[in-house]
Amino acid sequence: MSSCLLSPVKTEKQIFEDSMPEDDPNCNSDVIKEDFKQEDFTKPRWGPNHAGAKELASLYTRSMELYPHSCLMWCDTSRFLSGLVHWGADTWGSIDVPVIGKAFIRPFREHHIDPTAITRHDFIETNGDNFMVTIPFLAYMAYQFISYPVEKIFAFIIGTALSSYLAFS
């Protein structure tokens, strides 16, 4: 039985030079290598001149500043509208009203009598009627996304978000 020891792939010096210090996870202070020029050490490896920073900056547009605001506006608007619908279903109408009475008004009022009743229904029974209300709006939005140019869709989304926020705040 002979044993054959393989030579290491890297030397100890190469491992030390290529490893990242534990106290510097971003590798901002590398070990000096002999083949680098002196001017390579005067420039930091991060900041606005970094290749990754330049690539991200090229993808940024001024309209991107509106994205977080429009998301918050849509959240506030949907919260307000869901509360308004809930209040309206609890306040107005009767269970005897055709179509919407048994489908919408009864479940809204049932949770005041038995708050845990919703937990005994399956997913389709709980959410099916509410989803069916959104189908015409979703179909219209799908038509818009298929047939309208991108600029018009973006303008519609921003305009709707801004008008909703102004109307309900």
PDB file of C-alpha atoms in Angstrom:
ATOM      1  CA  MET A   1       0.000   0.000   0.000  1.00  0.00           C
ATOM      2  CA  SER A   2       1.443   3.202  -1.060  1.00  0.00           C
ATOM      3  CA  SER A   3       0.159   6.536  -0.084  1.00  0.00           C
ATOM      4  CA  CYS A   4       0.396   9.435  -2.441  1.00  0.00           C
ATOM      5  CA  LEU A   5       0.239  12.963  -1.061  1.00  0.00           C
ATOM      6  CA  LEU A   6      -0.960  15.559  -3.505  1.00  0.00           C
ATOM      7  CA  SER A   7       0.646  18.945  -3.610  1.00  0.00           C
ATOM      8  CA  PRO A   8      -1.598  21.810  -2.507  1.00  0.00           C
ATOM      9  CA  VAL A   9      -3.455  23.709  -5.199  1.00  0.00           C
ATOM     10  CA  LYS A  10      -2.516  27.047  -3.648  1.00  0.00           C
ATOM     11  CA  THR A  11       0.370  28.079  -1.491  1.00  0.00           C
ATOM     12  CA  GLU A  12      -0.144  29.528   1.973  1.00  0.00           C
ATOM     13  CA  LYS A  13       0.736  32.978   0.610  1.00  0.00           C
ATOM     14  CA  GLN A  14      -1.898  32.728  -2.159  1.00  0.00           C
ATOM     15  CA  ILE A  15      -4.542  31.584   0.304  1.00  0.00           C
ATOM     16  CA  PHE A  16      -3.692  34.526   2.582  1.00  0.00           C
ATOM     17  CA  GLU A  17      -3.760  37.041  -0.283  1.00  0.00           C
ATOM     18  CA  ASP A  18      -7.050  35.760  -1.733  1.00  0.00           C
ATOM     19  CA  SER A  19      -8.909  35.359   1.547  1.00  0.00           C
ATOM     20  CA  MET A  20     -11.213  37.982   2.995  1.00  0.00           C
ATOM     21  CA  PRO A  21     -10.418  39.324   6.468  1.00  0.00           C
ATOM     22  CA  GLU A  22     -13.088  38.463   9.022  1.00  0.00           C
ATOM     23  CA  ASP A  23     -13.391  42.022  10.294  1.00  0.00           C
ATOM     24  CA  ASP A  24     -13.898  43.410   6.749  1.00  0.00           C
ATOM     25  CA  PRO A  25     -16.777  41.473   5.115  1.00  0.00           C
ATOM     26  CA  ASN A  26     -16.953  43.841   2.120  1.00  0.00           C
ATOM     27  CA  CYS A  27     -13.262  43.298   1.361  1.00  0.00           C
ATOM     28  CA  ASN A  28     -12.512  47.024   1.315  1.00  0.00           C
ATOM     29  CA  SER A  29      -8.988  46.649   2.664  1.00  0.00           C
ATOM     30  CA  ASP A  30      -7.267  43.920   0.686  1.00  0.00           C
ATOM     31  CA  VAL A  31      -3.834  42.533   1.284  1.00  0.00           C
ATOM     32  CA  ILE A  32      -1.314  44.266  -0.965  1.00  0.00           C
ATOM     33  CA  LYS A  33      -0.245  42.156  -3.922  1.00  0.00           C
ATOM     34  CA  GLU A  34       3.045  42.664  -5.730  1.00  0.00           C
ATOM     35  CA  ASP A  35       1.562  43.063  -9.227  1.00  0.00           C
ATOM     36  CA  PHE A  36      -0.660  46.054  -8.360  1.00  0.00           C
ATOM     37  CA  LYS A  37       0.304  49.590  -9.253  1.00  0.00           C
ATOM     38  CA  GLN A  38       0.460  52.319  -6.600  1.00  0.00           C
ATOM     39  CA  GLU A  39      -2.468  54.292  -8.122  1.00  0.00           C
ATOM     40  CA  ASP A  40      -4.752  51.267  -7.603  1.00  0.00           C
ATOM     41  CA  PHE A  41      -4.485  51.883  -3.855  1.00  0.00           C
ATOM     42  CA  THR A  42      -5.341  55.577  -3.988  1.00  0.00           C
ATOM     43  CA  LYS A  43      -8.844  54.938  -5.380  1.00  0.00           C
ATOM     44  CA  PRO A  44     -11.386  53.366  -3.019  1.00  0.00           C
ATOM     45  CA  ARG A  45     -13.130  50.203  -4.250  1.00  0.00           C
ATOM     46  CA  TRP A  46     -16.559  51.654  -3.461  1.00  0.00           C
ATOM     47  CA  GLY A  47     -18.415  54.896  -4.129  1.00  0.00           C
ATOM     48  CA  PRO A  48     -19.809  56.578  -7.250  1.00  0.00           C
ATOM     49  CA  ASN A  49     -16.939  55.403  -9.460  1.00  0.00           C
ATOM     50  CA  HIS A  50     -17.522  51.728  -8.710  1.00  0.00           C
ATOM     51  CA  ALA A  51     -18.769  49.740 -11.730  1.00  0.00           C
ATOM     52  CA  GLY A  52     -21.774  48.391  -9.814  1.00  0.00           C
ATOM     53  CA  ALA A  53     -22.743  51.883  -8.640  1.00  0.00           C
ATOM     54  CA  LYS A  54     -22.521  53.194 -12.199  1.00  0.00           C
ATOM     55  CA  GLU A  55     -24.714  50.362 -13.470  1.00  0.00           C
ATOM     56  CA  LEU A  56     -27.360  50.996 -10.795  1.00  0.00           C
ATOM     57  CA  ALA A  57     -27.268  54.735 -11.485  1.00  0.00           C
ATOM     58  CA  SER A  58     -27.899  54.122 -15.182  1.00  0.00           C
ATOM     59  CA  LEU A  59     -31.051  52.142 -14.323  1.00  0.00           C
ATOM     60  CA  TYR A  60     -32.457  54.863 -12.050  1.00  0.00           C
ATOM     61  CA  THR A  61     -35.076  57.271 -13.405  1.00  0.00           C
ATOM     62  CA  ARG A  62     -36.828  60.198 -11.754  1.00  0.00           C
ATOM     63  CA  SER A  63     -40.213  58.473 -12.075  1.00  0.00           C
ATOM     64  CA  MET A  64     -38.975  55.741  -9.723  1.00  0.00           C
ATOM     65  CA  GLU A  65     -39.343  58.221  -6.855  1.00  0.00           C
ATOM     66  CA  LEU A  66     -43.119  57.925  -7.212  1.00  0.00           C
ATOM     67  CA  TYR A  67     -43.235  54.146  -6.728  1.00  0.00           C
ATOM     68  CA  PRO A  68     -43.063  54.050  -2.908  1.00  0.00           C
ATOM     69  CA  HIS A  69     -45.522  56.924  -2.599  1.00  0.00           C
ATOM     70  CA  SER A  70     -48.010  55.360  -4.973  1.00  0.00           C
ATOM     71  CA  CYS A  71     -47.785  52.044  -3.113  1.00  0.00           C
ATOM     72  CA  LEU A  72     -48.538  53.793   0.168  1.00  0.00           C
ATOM     73  CA  MET A  73     -51.421  55.671  -1.451  1.00  0.00           C
ATOM     74  CA  TRP A  74     -52.897  52.437  -2.790  1.00  0.00           C
ATOM     75  CA  CYS A  75     -52.600  50.826   0.658  1.00  0.00           C
ATOM     76  CA  ASP A  76     -54.342  53.772   2.329  1.00  0.00           C
ATOM     77  CA  THR A  77     -57.014  53.862  -0.365  1.00  0.00           C
ATOM     78  CA  SER A  78     -57.738  50.147  -0.182  1.00  0.00           C
ATOM     79  CA  ARG A  79     -57.892  50.258   3.613  1.00  0.00           C
ATOM     80  CA  PHE A  80     -60.327  53.174   3.509  1.00  0.00           C
ATOM     81  CA  LEU A  81     -62.498  51.569   0.811  1.00  0.00           C
ATOM     82  CA  SER A  82     -62.655  48.218   2.600  1.00  0.00           C
ATOM     83  CA  GLY A  83     -63.733  49.981   5.792  1.00  0.00           C
ATOM     84  CA  LEU A  84     -66.334  51.969   3.853  1.00  0.00           C
ATOM     85  CA  VAL A  85     -67.759  48.812   2.247  1.00  0.00           C
ATOM     86  CA  HIS A  86     -67.784  47.032   5.595  1.00  0.00           C
ATOM     87  CA  TRP A  87     -69.604  49.911   7.255  1.00  0.00           C
ATOM     88  CA  GLY A  88     -72.091  50.142   4.380  1.00  0.00           C
ATOM     89  CA  ALA A  89     -72.847  46.417   4.457  1.00  0.00           C
ATOM     90  CA  ASP A  90     -73.344  46.525   8.220  1.00  0.00           C
ATOM     91  CA  THR A  91     -75.524  49.640   8.078  1.00  0.00           C
ATOM     92  CA  TRP A  92     -77.640  49.502   4.925  1.00  0.00           C
ATOM     93  CA  GLY A  93     -79.538  46.877   3.015  1.00  0.00           C
ATOM     94  CA  SER A  94     -81.336  43.719   3.982  1.00  0.00           C
ATOM     95  CA  ILE A  95     -80.685  40.003   3.646  1.00  0.00           C
ATOM     96  CA  ASP A  96     -83.827  39.851   1.484  1.00  0.00           C
ATOM     97  CA  VAL A  97     -82.289  42.038  -1.279  1.00  0.00           C
ATOM     98  CA  PRO A  98     -81.873  39.880  -4.406  1.00  0.00           C
ATOM     99  CA  VAL A  99     -78.344  38.731  -5.303  1.00  0.00           C
ATOM    100  CA  ILE A 100     -76.323  40.898  -2.902  1.00  0.00           C
ATOM    101  CA  GLY A 101     -78.411  40.174   0.207  1.00  0.00           C
ATOM    102  CA  LYS A 102     -77.433  36.544   0.689  1.00  0.00           C
ATOM    103  CA  ALA A 103     -74.054  36.821  -1.009  1.00  0.00           C
ATOM    104  CA  PHE A 104     -72.651  39.927   0.721  1.00  0.00           C
ATOM    105  CA  ILE A 105     -74.870  41.397   3.438  1.00  0.00           C
ATOM    106  CA  ARG A 106     -75.528  38.142   5.347  1.00  0.00           C
ATOM    107  CA  PRO A 107     -71.814  37.262   5.763  1.00  0.00           C
ATOM    108  CA  PHE A 108     -70.994  40.808   6.832  1.00  0.00           C
ATOM    109  CA  ARG A 109     -73.630  40.742   9.545  1.00  0.00           C
ATOM    110  CA  GLU A 110     -72.949  37.139  10.537  1.00  0.00           C
ATOM    111  CA  HIS A 111     -69.515  37.961  11.919  1.00  0.00           C
ATOM    112  CA  HIS A 112     -71.059  40.316  14.474  1.00  0.00           C
ATOM    113  CA  ILE A 113     -73.301  37.533  15.791  1.00  0.00           C
ATOM    114  CA  ASP A 114     -70.676  34.754  15.571  1.00  0.00           C
ATOM    115  CA  PRO A 115     -67.127  36.146  15.110  1.00  0.00           C
ATOM    116  CA  THR A 116     -65.588  32.694  14.577  1.00  0.00           C
ATOM    117  CA  ALA A 117     -68.065  31.622  11.866  1.00  0.00           C
ATOM    118  CA  ILE A 118     -65.591  32.569   9.122  1.00  0.00           C
ATOM    119  CA  THR A 119     -63.134  29.995  10.454  1.00  0.00           C
ATOM    120  CA  ARG A 120     -65.597  27.190   9.789  1.00  0.00           C
ATOM    121  CA  HIS A 121     -65.987  28.026   6.079  1.00  0.00           C
ATOM    122  CA  ASP A 122     -63.612  26.943   3.326  1.00  0.00           C
ATOM    123  CA  PHE A 123     -61.551  29.372   1.248  1.00  0.00           C
ATOM    124  CA  ILE A 124     -63.929  29.488  -1.737  1.00  0.00           C
ATOM    125  CA  GLU A 125     -67.001  30.106   0.394  1.00  0.00           C
ATOM    126  CA  THR A 126     -65.240  32.850   2.328  1.00  0.00           C
ATOM    127  CA  ASN A 127     -63.654  34.718  -0.607  1.00  0.00           C
ATOM    128  CA  GLY A 128     -65.548  33.628  -3.742  1.00  0.00           C
ATOM    129  CA  ASP A 129     -68.224  36.338  -3.759  1.00  0.00           C
ATOM    130  CA  ASN A 130     -65.722  39.104  -3.058  1.00  0.00           C
ATOM    131  CA  PHE A 131     -63.469  37.880  -5.847  1.00  0.00           C
ATOM    132  CA  MET A 132     -66.339  37.790  -8.352  1.00  0.00           C
ATOM    133  CA  VAL A 133     -66.951  41.510  -7.731  1.00  0.00           C
ATOM    134  CA  THR A 134     -63.422  42.278  -8.937  1.00  0.00           C
ATOM    135  CA  ILE A 135     -63.608  40.256 -12.171  1.00  0.00           C
ATOM    136  CA  PRO A 136     -64.968  43.104 -14.391  1.00  0.00           C
ATOM    137  CA  PHE A 137     -62.278  45.500 -13.115  1.00  0.00           C
ATOM    138  CA  LEU A 138     -59.528  42.925 -13.576  1.00  0.00           C
ATOM    139  CA  ALA A 139     -60.750  42.141 -17.091  1.00  0.00           C
ATOM    140  CA  TYR A 140     -60.694  45.842 -17.995  1.00  0.00           C
ATOM    141  CA  MET A 141     -57.184  46.212 -16.560  1.00  0.00           C
ATOM    142  CA  ALA A 142     -55.990  43.178 -18.531  1.00  0.00           C
ATOM    143  CA  TYR A 143     -57.432  44.739 -21.692  1.00  0.00           C
ATOM    144  CA  GLN A 144     -55.561  47.979 -20.929  1.00  0.00           C
ATOM    145  CA  PHE A 145     -52.238  46.218 -20.345  1.00  0.00           C
ATOM    146  CA  ILE A 146     -52.576  44.307 -23.591  1.00  0.00           C
ATOM    147  CA  SER A 147     -53.704  47.157 -25.835  1.00  0.00           C
ATOM    148  CA  TYR A 148     -52.373  50.433 -24.369  1.00  0.00           C
ATOM    149  CA  PRO A 149     -48.798  51.779 -24.737  1.00  0.00           C
ATOM    150  CA  VAL A 150     -46.577  51.663 -21.646  1.00  0.00           C
ATOM    151  CA  GLU A 151     -46.597  55.446 -21.144  1.00  0.00           C
ATOM    152  CA  LYS A 152     -50.389  55.554 -21.020  1.00  0.00           C
ATOM    153  CA  ILE A 153     -50.534  52.669 -18.522  1.00  0.00           C
ATOM    154  CA  PHE A 154     -47.963  54.335 -16.263  1.00  0.00           C
ATOM    155  CA  ALA A 155     -49.787  57.677 -16.458  1.00  0.00           C
ATOM    156  CA  PHE A 156     -53.078  55.938 -15.624  1.00  0.00           C
ATOM    157  CA  ILE A 157     -51.590  54.198 -12.572  1.00  0.00           C
ATOM    158  CA  ILE A 158     -49.951  57.349 -11.208  1.00  0.00           C
ATOM    159  CA  GLY A 159     -53.022  59.465 -11.941  1.00  0.00           C
ATOM    160  CA  THR A 160     -55.343  57.009 -10.251  1.00  0.00           C
ATOM    161  CA  ALA A 161     -53.081  56.711  -7.227  1.00  0.00           C
ATOM    162  CA  LEU A 162     -52.748  60.474  -6.838  1.00  0.00           C
ATOM    163  CA  SER A 163     -56.454  61.179  -7.312  1.00  0.00           C
ATOM    164  CA  SER A 164     -57.395  58.378  -4.903  1.00  0.00           C
ATOM    165  CA  TYR A 165     -54.980  59.694  -2.305  1.00  0.00           C
ATOM    166  CA  LEU A 166     -56.268  63.259  -2.646  1.00  0.00           C
ATOM    167  CA  ALA A 167     -59.903  62.151  -2.604  1.00  0.00           C
ATOM    168  CA  PHE A 168     -59.624  59.984   0.489  1.00  0.00           C
ATOM    169  CA  SER A 169     -57.136  61.848   2.646  1.00  0.00           C
TER     170      SER A 169
END
